Each structure stands twice: as C-alpha cells, then as structure tokens.
PDB file of C-alpha atoms and ligand atoms in Angstrom:
ATOM      1  CA  MET A   9     120.982  45.697 -87.238  1.00  0.00           C
ATOM      2  CA  SER A  10     120.090  43.288 -84.598  1.00  0.00           C
ATOM      3  CA  LYS A  11     116.547  42.071 -83.931  1.00  0.00           C
ATOM      4  CA  ALA A  12     114.468  43.681 -81.733  1.00  0.00           C
ATOM      5  CA  GLU A  13     113.758  41.447 -78.592  1.00  0.00           C
ATOM      6  CA  ILE A  14     109.980  40.865 -78.272  1.00  0.00           C
ATOM      7  CA  ALA A  15     107.676  39.936 -75.582  1.00  0.00           C
ATOM      8  CA  VAL A  16     104.372  38.651 -75.946  1.00  0.00           C
ATOM      9  CA  LEU A  17     101.833  39.288 -73.353  1.00  0.00           C
ATOM     10  CA  VAL A  18      98.702  36.787 -73.327  1.00  0.00           C
ATOM     11  CA  SER A  19      95.831  35.804 -71.140  1.00  0.00           C
ATOM     12  CA  GLY A  20      94.272  33.021 -73.277  1.00  0.00           C
ATOM     13  CA  GLY A  21      94.578  30.330 -76.302  1.00  0.00           C
ATOM     14  CA  GLY A  22      96.969  32.451 -77.801  1.00  0.00           C
ATOM     15  CA  THR A  23      95.924  31.996 -81.098  1.00  0.00           C
ATOM     16  CA  ASN A  24      97.654  35.457 -82.150  1.00  0.00           C
ATOM     17  CA  LEU A  25     100.775  34.243 -80.489  1.00  0.00           C
ATOM     18  CA  GLN A  26     100.704  31.269 -82.861  1.00  0.00           C
ATOM     19  CA  ALA A  27     100.366  33.612 -85.616  1.00  0.00           C
ATOM     20  CA  ILE A  28     103.455  35.655 -84.596  1.00  0.00           C
ATOM     21  CA  ILE A  29     105.491  32.440 -83.974  1.00  0.00           C
ATOM     22  CA  ASP A  30     104.525  31.107 -87.628  1.00  0.00           C
ATOM     23  CA  ALA A  31     105.324  34.479 -89.192  1.00  0.00           C
ATOM     24  CA  GLN A  32     108.662  34.511 -87.526  1.00  0.00           C
ATOM     25  CA  LYS A  33     109.518  31.021 -88.944  1.00  0.00           C
ATOM     26  CA  SER A  34     107.930  31.882 -92.392  1.00  0.00           C
ATOM     27  CA  GLY A  35     110.201  34.761 -92.493  1.00  0.00           C
ATOM     28  CA  ILE A  36     107.229  37.569 -92.795  1.00  0.00           C
ATOM     29  CA  ILE A  37     108.728  38.743 -89.278  1.00  0.00           C
ATOM     30  CA  LYS A  38     112.397  39.239 -89.843  1.00  0.00           C
ATOM     31  CA  SER A  39     113.141  42.565 -87.852  1.00  0.00           C
ATOM     32  CA  GLY A  40     112.571  41.054 -84.488  1.00  0.00           C
ATOM     33  CA  ARG A  41     112.318  37.437 -82.916  1.00  0.00           C
ATOM     34  CA  VAL A  42     110.136  36.684 -79.776  1.00  0.00           C
ATOM     35  CA  LYS A  43     112.053  36.217 -76.403  1.00  0.00           C
ATOM     36  CA  ALA A  44     109.763  35.640 -73.997  1.00  0.00           C
ATOM     37  CA  VAL A  45     105.955  34.931 -73.525  1.00  0.00           C
ATOM     38  CA  ILE A  46     104.148  36.500 -70.444  1.00  0.00           C
ATOM     39  CA  SER A  47     100.856  35.734 -69.217  1.00  0.00           C
ATOM     40  CA  ASN A  48      98.857  36.968 -65.880  1.00  0.00           C
ATOM     41  CA  ASN A  49      97.089  33.661 -66.163  1.00  0.00           C
ATOM     42  CA  PRO A  50      98.920  30.475 -65.311  1.00  0.00           C
ATOM     43  CA  ASP A  51      96.400  28.025 -67.071  1.00  0.00           C
ATOM     44  CA  ALA A  52      96.726  30.098 -70.464  1.00  0.00           C
ATOM     45  CA  TYR A  53      97.127  27.665 -73.227  1.00  0.00           C
ATOM     46  CA  ALA A  54      99.401  30.299 -74.939  1.00  0.00           C
ATOM     47  CA  LEU A  55     102.133  29.295 -72.494  1.00  0.00           C
ATOM     48  CA  GLU A  56     102.186  25.977 -73.921  1.00  0.00           C
ATOM     49  CA  ARG A  57     102.181  27.216 -77.114  1.00  0.00           C
ATOM     50  CA  ALA A  58     105.569  29.159 -76.299  1.00  0.00           C
ATOM     51  CA  ARG A  59     106.922  26.091 -74.609  1.00  0.00           C
ATOM     52  CA  LEU A  60     106.420  23.802 -77.682  1.00  0.00           C
ATOM     53  CA  ASN A  61     108.278  26.429 -79.858  1.00  0.00           C
ATOM     54  CA  GLY A  62     111.028  26.476 -77.141  1.00  0.00           C
ATOM     55  CA  ILE A  63     110.027  30.202 -76.021  1.00  0.00           C
ATOM     56  CA  LYS A  64     111.111  31.524 -72.522  1.00  0.00           C
ATOM     57  CA  THR A  65     107.544  31.801 -70.554  1.00  0.00           C
ATOM     58  CA  ALA A  66     106.837  33.614 -67.211  1.00  0.00           C
ATOM     59  CA  VAL A  67     103.484  34.078 -65.479  1.00  0.00           C
ATOM     60  CA  CYS A  68     102.859  37.099 -63.266  1.00  0.00           C
ATOM     61  CA  ASN A  69      99.898  36.492 -61.739  1.00  0.00           C
ATOM     62  CA  LYS A  70      97.671  39.722 -61.004  1.00  0.00           C
ATOM     63  CA  LYS A  71      95.356  38.248 -58.409  1.00  0.00           C
ATOM     64  CA  GLU A  72      98.350  37.266 -56.541  1.00  0.00           C
ATOM     65  CA  LEU A  73     100.697  40.157 -57.059  1.00  0.00           C
ATOM     66  CA  GLY A  74      98.144  42.853 -56.581  1.00  0.00           C
ATOM     67  CA  ASP A  75      99.597  46.386 -56.522  1.00  0.00           C
ATOM     68  CA  GLY A  76     102.775  44.821 -57.326  1.00  0.00           C
ATOM     69  CA  PHE A  77     101.488  43.419 -60.881  1.00  0.00           C
ATOM     70  CA  GLU A  78     103.126  46.112 -62.895  1.00  0.00           C
ATOM     71  CA  ASP A  79     106.484  45.938 -61.046  1.00  0.00           C
ATOM     72  CA  LYS A  80     106.927  42.782 -61.285  1.00  0.00           C
ATOM     73  CA  LEU A  81     105.921  42.758 -65.224  1.00  0.00           C
ATOM     74  CA  ILE A  82     108.560  45.369 -65.689  1.00  0.00           C
ATOM     75  CA  GLU A  83     111.223  43.570 -63.685  1.00  0.00           C
ATOM     76  CA  ILE A  84     110.436  40.353 -66.194  1.00  0.00           C
ATOM     77  CA  LEU A  85     110.360  42.423 -69.245  1.00  0.00           C
ATOM     78  CA  GLU A  86     114.022  44.244 -68.137  1.00  0.00           C
ATOM     79  CA  GLU A  87     115.546  40.885 -66.732  1.00  0.00           C
ATOM     80  CA  ASN A  88     114.961  39.919 -70.546  1.00  0.00           C
ATOM     81  CA  ASN A  89     116.232  43.127 -72.176  1.00  0.00           C
ATOM     82  CA  ILE A  90     112.967  43.255 -74.167  1.00  0.00           C
ATOM     83  CA  ASP A  91     112.757  45.801 -76.652  1.00  0.00           C
ATOM     84  CA  PHE A  92     109.145  45.313 -77.916  1.00  0.00           C
ATOM     85  CA  ILE A  93     105.925  44.409 -76.320  1.00  0.00           C
ATOM     86  CA  VAL A  94     102.985  42.898 -77.969  1.00  0.00           C
ATOM     87  CA  LEU A  95      99.621  42.518 -76.309  1.00  0.00           C
ATOM     88  CA  ALA A  96      97.998  39.612 -77.941  1.00  0.00           C
ATOM     89  CA  GLY A  97      94.665  38.738 -75.991  1.00  0.00           C
ATOM     90  CA  PHE A  98      95.990  40.028 -73.044  1.00  0.00           C
ATOM     91  CA  MET A  99      93.346  40.937 -70.661  1.00  0.00           C
ATOM     92  CA  CYS A 100      94.603  43.280 -68.342  1.00  0.00           C
ATOM     93  CA  ILE A 101      94.505  47.035 -68.599  1.00  0.00           C
ATOM     94  CA  LEU A 102      97.829  48.797 -68.236  1.00  0.00           C
ATOM     95  CA  SER A 103      98.528  51.819 -66.178  1.00  0.00           C
ATOM     96  CA  GLU A 104      99.788  55.260 -67.738  1.00  0.00           C
ATOM     97  CA  LYS A 105     102.886  54.473 -65.548  1.00  0.00           C
ATOM     98  CA  PHE A 106     103.434  51.464 -67.459  1.00  0.00           C
ATOM     99  CA  THR A 107     102.569  52.577 -71.111  1.00  0.00           C
ATOM    100  CA  SER A 108     104.783  55.690 -70.498  1.00  0.00           C
ATOM    101  CA  ARG A 109     107.510  53.845 -69.650  1.00  0.00           C
ATOM    102  CA  PHE A 110     107.391  51.702 -72.820  1.00  0.00           C
ATOM    103  CA  LYS A 111     105.834  54.914 -74.940  1.00  0.00           C
ATOM    104  CA  ASP A 112     105.759  53.588 -78.672  1.00  0.00           C
ATOM    105  CA  LYS A 113     107.076  50.093 -77.705  1.00  0.00           C
ATOM    106  CA  ILE A 114     103.824  48.587 -76.922  1.00  0.00           C
ATOM    107  CA  ILE A 115     101.144  47.444 -79.863  1.00  0.00           C
ATOM    108  CA  ASN A 116      97.750  45.514 -79.341  1.00  0.00           C
ATOM    109  CA  VAL A 117      95.497  43.982 -81.408  1.00  0.00           C
ATOM    110  CA  HIS A 118      91.949  44.428 -80.974  1.00  0.00           C
ATOM    111  CA  PRO A 119      88.902  42.562 -82.523  1.00  0.00           C
ATOM    112  CA  SER A 120      86.780  45.512 -84.167  1.00  0.00           C
ATOM    113  CA  LEU A 121      87.578  48.369 -86.137  1.00  0.00           C
ATOM    114  CA  ILE A 122      88.355  51.145 -83.543  1.00  0.00           C
ATOM    115  CA  PRO A 123      87.100  53.485 -82.839  1.00  0.00           C
ATOM    116  CA  SER A 124      84.006  50.983 -82.781  1.00  0.00           C
ATOM    117  CA  PHE A 125      83.391  48.682 -80.040  1.00  0.00           C
ATOM    118  CA  CYS A 126      86.268  49.303 -77.999  1.00  0.00           C
ATOM    119  CA  GLY A 127      87.475  50.605 -74.701  1.00  0.00           C
ATOM    120  CA  LYS A 128      87.187  49.317 -71.331  1.00  0.00           C
ATOM    121  CA  GLY A 129      84.776  46.387 -70.998  1.00  0.00           C
ATOM    122  CA  PHE A 130      85.318  45.370 -74.689  1.00  0.00           C
ATOM    123  CA  TYR A 131      87.468  42.265 -75.066  1.00  0.00           C
ATOM    124  CA  GLY A 132      86.922  38.925 -76.243  1.00  0.00           C
ATOM    125  CA  LEU A 133      83.477  37.717 -77.564  1.00  0.00           C
ATOM    126  CA  LYS A 134      81.934  40.880 -75.840  1.00  0.00           C
ATOM    127  CA  VAL A 135      83.297  42.939 -78.591  1.00  0.00           C
ATOM    128  CA  HIS A 136      81.590  40.792 -81.379  1.00  0.00           C
ATOM    129  CA  GLU A 137      78.342  40.681 -79.214  1.00  0.00           C
ATOM    130  CA  ALA A 138      78.325  44.251 -79.323  1.00  0.00           C
ATOM    131  CA  ALA A 139      78.825  44.333 -83.060  1.00  0.00           C
ATOM    132  CA  LEU A 140      76.003  41.877 -83.768  1.00  0.00           C
ATOM    133  CA  ASN A 141      73.979  43.591 -81.186  1.00  0.00           C
ATOM    134  CA  TYR A 142      74.206  46.958 -82.905  1.00  0.00           C
ATOM    135  CA  GLY A 143      73.821  45.339 -86.186  1.00  0.00           C
ATOM    136  CA  VAL A 144      76.863  46.802 -88.197  1.00  0.00           C
ATOM    137  CA  LYS A 145      77.277  44.774 -91.482  1.00  0.00           C
ATOM    138  CA  VAL A 146      81.177  45.467 -91.413  1.00  0.00           C
ATOM    139  CA  THR A 147      83.662  44.789 -88.333  1.00  0.00           C
ATOM    140  CA  GLY A 148      87.288  43.849 -88.410  1.00  0.00           C
ATOM    141  CA  ALA A 149      90.303  44.222 -86.401  1.00  0.00           C
ATOM    142  CA  THR A 150      92.977  46.875 -85.557  1.00  0.00           C
ATOM    143  CA  VAL A 151      96.452  46.675 -84.183  1.00  0.00           C
ATOM    144  CA  HIS A 152      97.497  50.059 -82.416  1.00  0.00           C
ATOM    145  CA  TYR A 153     100.003  51.187 -80.245  1.00  0.00           C
ATOM    146  CA  VAL A 154      99.219  51.253 -76.686  1.00  0.00           C
ATOM    147  CA  ASN A 155      98.732  54.275 -74.408  1.00  0.00           C
ATOM    148  CA  GLU A 156      97.267  55.110 -71.249  1.00  0.00           C
ATOM    149  CA  ILE A 157      93.426  55.312 -72.851  1.00  0.00           C
ATOM    150  CA  PRO A 158      92.285  51.704 -73.377  1.00  0.00           C
ATOM    151  CA  ASP A 159      92.203  51.069 -77.364  1.00  0.00           C
ATOM    152  CA  GLY A 160      92.874  54.540 -77.750  1.00  0.00           C
ATOM    153  CA  GLY A 161      96.551  54.552 -79.125  1.00  0.00           C
ATOM    154  CA  LYS A 162      97.575  55.677 -82.617  1.00  0.00           C
ATOM    155  CA  ILE A 163      96.394  52.942 -85.135  1.00  0.00           C
ATOM    156  CA  ILE A 164      98.901  51.151 -87.129  1.00  0.00           C
ATOM    157  CA  MET A 165      96.755  48.507 -89.424  1.00  0.00           C
ATOM    158  CA  GLN A 166      93.216  47.688 -89.715  1.00  0.00           C
ATOM    159  CA  LYS A 167      91.301  45.226 -91.952  1.00  0.00           C
ATOM    160  CA  ALA A 168      87.903  44.957 -92.557  1.00  0.00           C
ATOM    161  CA  VAL A 169      85.524  41.597 -92.230  1.00  0.00           C
ATOM    162  CA  GLU A 170      81.946  41.124 -93.290  1.00  0.00           C
ATOM    163  CA  ILE A 171      79.384  40.122 -91.085  1.00  0.00           C
ATOM    164  CA  LYS A 172      77.061  37.649 -92.348  1.00  0.00           C
ATOM    165  CA  GLU A 173      73.439  36.680 -91.896  1.00  0.00           C
ATOM    166  CA  GLY A 174      73.108  34.311 -89.016  1.00  0.00           C
ATOM    167  CA  ASP A 175      76.757  34.966 -87.355  1.00  0.00           C
ATOM    168  CA  THR A 176      76.989  34.161 -83.764  1.00  0.00           C
ATOM    169  CA  PRO A 177      79.593  35.961 -81.401  1.00  0.00           C
ATOM    170  CA  GLU A 178      81.579  32.679 -81.651  1.00  0.00           C
ATOM    171  CA  ILE A 179      81.221  32.394 -85.404  1.00  0.00           C
ATOM    172  CA  LEU A 180      82.242  36.193 -85.942  1.00  0.00           C
ATOM    173  CA  GLN A 181      85.264  35.985 -83.527  1.00  0.00           C
ATOM    174  CA  LYS A 182      86.606  32.553 -85.731  1.00  0.00           C
ATOM    175  CA  ARG A 183      85.973  34.780 -88.947  1.00  0.00           C
ATOM    176  CA  VAL A 184      87.474  38.052 -87.751  1.00  0.00           C
ATOM    177  CA  MET A 185      90.724  36.090 -86.382  1.00  0.00           C
ATOM    178  CA  GLU A 186      91.339  34.154 -89.583  1.00  0.00           C
ATOM    179  CA  GLU A 187      90.729  37.091 -91.935  1.00  0.00           C
ATOM    180  CA  ALA A 188      91.975  39.706 -90.131  1.00  0.00           C
ATOM    181  CA  GLU A 189      93.851  39.475 -86.679  1.00  0.00           C
ATOM    182  CA  TRP A 190      96.325  36.575 -87.638  1.00  0.00           C
ATOM    183  CA  LYS A 191      97.098  38.470 -90.972  1.00  0.00           C
ATOM    184  CA  ILE A 192      97.680  42.011 -89.542  1.00  0.00           C
ATOM    185  CA  LEU A 193      99.134  41.580 -86.216  1.00  0.00           C
ATOM    186  CA  PRO A 194     102.349  39.884 -87.848  1.00  0.00           C
ATOM    187  CA  LEU A 195     102.751  42.369 -90.483  1.00  0.00           C
ATOM    188  CA  ALA A 196     102.357  45.418 -88.350  1.00  0.00           C
ATOM    189  CA  LEU A 197     104.690  43.826 -85.748  1.00  0.00           C
ATOM    190  CA  GLU A 198     107.424  43.506 -88.754  1.00  0.00           C
ATOM    191  CA  LYS A 199     106.411  46.898 -89.781  1.00  0.00           C
ATOM    192  CA  VAL A 200     106.966  48.444 -86.430  1.00  0.00           C
ATOM    193  CA  CYS A 201     110.427  46.439 -85.386  1.00  0.00           C
ATOM    194  CA  SER A 202     111.873  47.209 -89.128  1.00  0.00           C
ATOM    195  CA  GLN A 203     111.450  50.896 -87.949  1.00  0.00           C
ATOM    196  CA  LEU A 204     113.009  50.357 -84.420  1.00  0.00           C
ATOM    197  CA  ASN A 205     116.657  51.856 -84.601  1.00  0.00           C
ATOM    198  CA  LYS A 206     118.457  49.293 -82.791  1.00  0.00           C
ATOM    199  CA  ASP A 207     122.284  49.477 -83.737  1.00  0.00           C
TER     200      ASP A 207
HETATM  201  C1  GAR B   3      91.337  37.924 -79.649  1.00  0.00           C
HETATM  202  O1  GAR B   3      90.504  38.155 -80.602  1.00  0.00           O
HETATM  203  C2  GAR B   3      91.986  39.565 -79.314  1.00  0.00           C
HETATM  204  O2  GAR B   3      91.889  40.254 -80.356  1.00  0.00           O
HETATM  205  C3  GAR B   3      91.266  39.667 -78.272  1.00  0.00           C
HETATM  206  O3  GAR B   3      91.223  38.620 -77.638  1.00  0.00           O
HETATM  207  C4  GAR B   3      91.640  37.697 -78.206  1.00  0.00           C
HETATM  208  C5  GAR B   3      92.473  36.491 -77.925  1.00  0.00           C
HETATM  209  O4  GAR B   3      92.634  35.269 -78.737  1.00  0.00           O
HETATM  210  N1  GAR B   3      91.720  40.880 -77.545  1.00  0.00           N
HETATM  211  C6  GAR B   3      90.844  41.845 -77.059  1.00  0.00           C
HETATM  212  O5  GAR B   3      89.811  41.599 -76.923  1.00  0.00           O
HETATM  213  C7  GAR B   3      91.881  42.647 -75.913  1.00  0.00           C
HETATM  214  N2  GAR B   3      90.734  43.938 -75.901  1.00  0.00           N
HETATM  215  P1  GAR B   3      94.126  34.445 -78.653  1.00  0.00           P
HETATM  216  O6  GAR B   3      94.391  34.134 -76.945  1.00  0.00           O
HETATM  217  O7  GAR B   3      93.537  33.156 -79.039  1.00  0.00           O
HETATM  218  O8  GAR B   3      95.114  35.518 -79.306  1.00  0.00           O
END
C-alpha cells in the first residue's frame, strides 16, 4: 500500500507542523508523508520549517484572493494529488463547499477538550483565555475530522492537561502544546492515514 500524500495547512509558527515532521522522521507516521505545506499567511514561520525540511510550500493569501481563496486552495491540493489534509494552526474557517469536497479527508487540532471552548471565535490564545476565565481545572487538546460546523466534526483523539495555579494563557498554551497537541496530532494522523484505502 502506498503512503497517503498529506498537505498541512498552517497560518503561524508551525509547532504542530514540526511535530508531524519529527514524527515522520522517527517512524511514528509511516502511512503518510507530508507533500506540501500551504499557508494563508506569507510570513508564517511554518513555511520556513517546511523549507528547512525540503517540503514544498505554497501561499494562498485569503486577503488577496477574496472569494477565490478556496478555489485556489483546491487547485493547489489537486495539482499535488493530495489524499489527506491536516489543519495545524490554520486560522481560516472553510466553507461547506470545501469540507464536503474532502469529506473525511480533513483533520484539525484544537487546543481544548471539545465541546468546551470551541467553535467560531475560539482560536489560539483566546481558547486558553476562555478556559482560565471560566475556571476549569482541566483542559487539553482534541484532534477531530473537519466538517461544515467549526470544530464540530467527529472526534478522533483527545488528551487532558491540568491547569495550574498562576497559569497565564501563554503558559497554558505551551503546556497544552507540549503535553497534548504535539503528541496526539501525529498519532491521530497515523491512525487516519493507516485506515485510508489506497492501493
Ligand atoms: C495551536 O495551539 C493550535 O491548536 C491552534 O493554534 C495553535 C497553532 O500553533 N489552533 C486553533 O486554535 C484552531 N482553532 P502552531 O502554529 O505552533 O502549530
């Protein structure tokens, strides 16, 4: 069985992309390989991480492309014969037209235990701010399939992380990444790729 060709969609620092690249190198991810990294933000450091690892990059600038953004994204994905898409800190909401075209072929990592602190407006540090403001004692990360409802697709994997006295959103974000996101994203990606029927 050949490996699934993966595209990772990013917007920022790309530490989750790095976790995927490292897991590919260490053999945790063996049923797929990252073929392309696509960013809506031309300045994303994630693009540099891809280049440093010899992975093809593309920029699909939502501000410049406007309504043509998703069509351009689809064009890049198809040109590269992509089988599977990972949203790893990708800060754009995708329409139903896009998600239905790649049904069960897109996963996302979200920095909370869904269904808490998720959906429209909950991204990046805002998620951790909300968890701290609410006063929950446990948070975590979730990897889930992507459908037309923001953060609403079927859950694949979750991991809990303890909230500690004195946590700031930044401290909590780092702990959730280290203890949960960077671990479950590669594991979930290997799981879904190994289930893909690709002869
Ligand atoms: C991660 O914490 C990721 O879970 C989150 O943004 C960060 C990206 O960091 N994504 C969302 O909030 C999406 N709703 P990274 O660029 O270093 O991987």
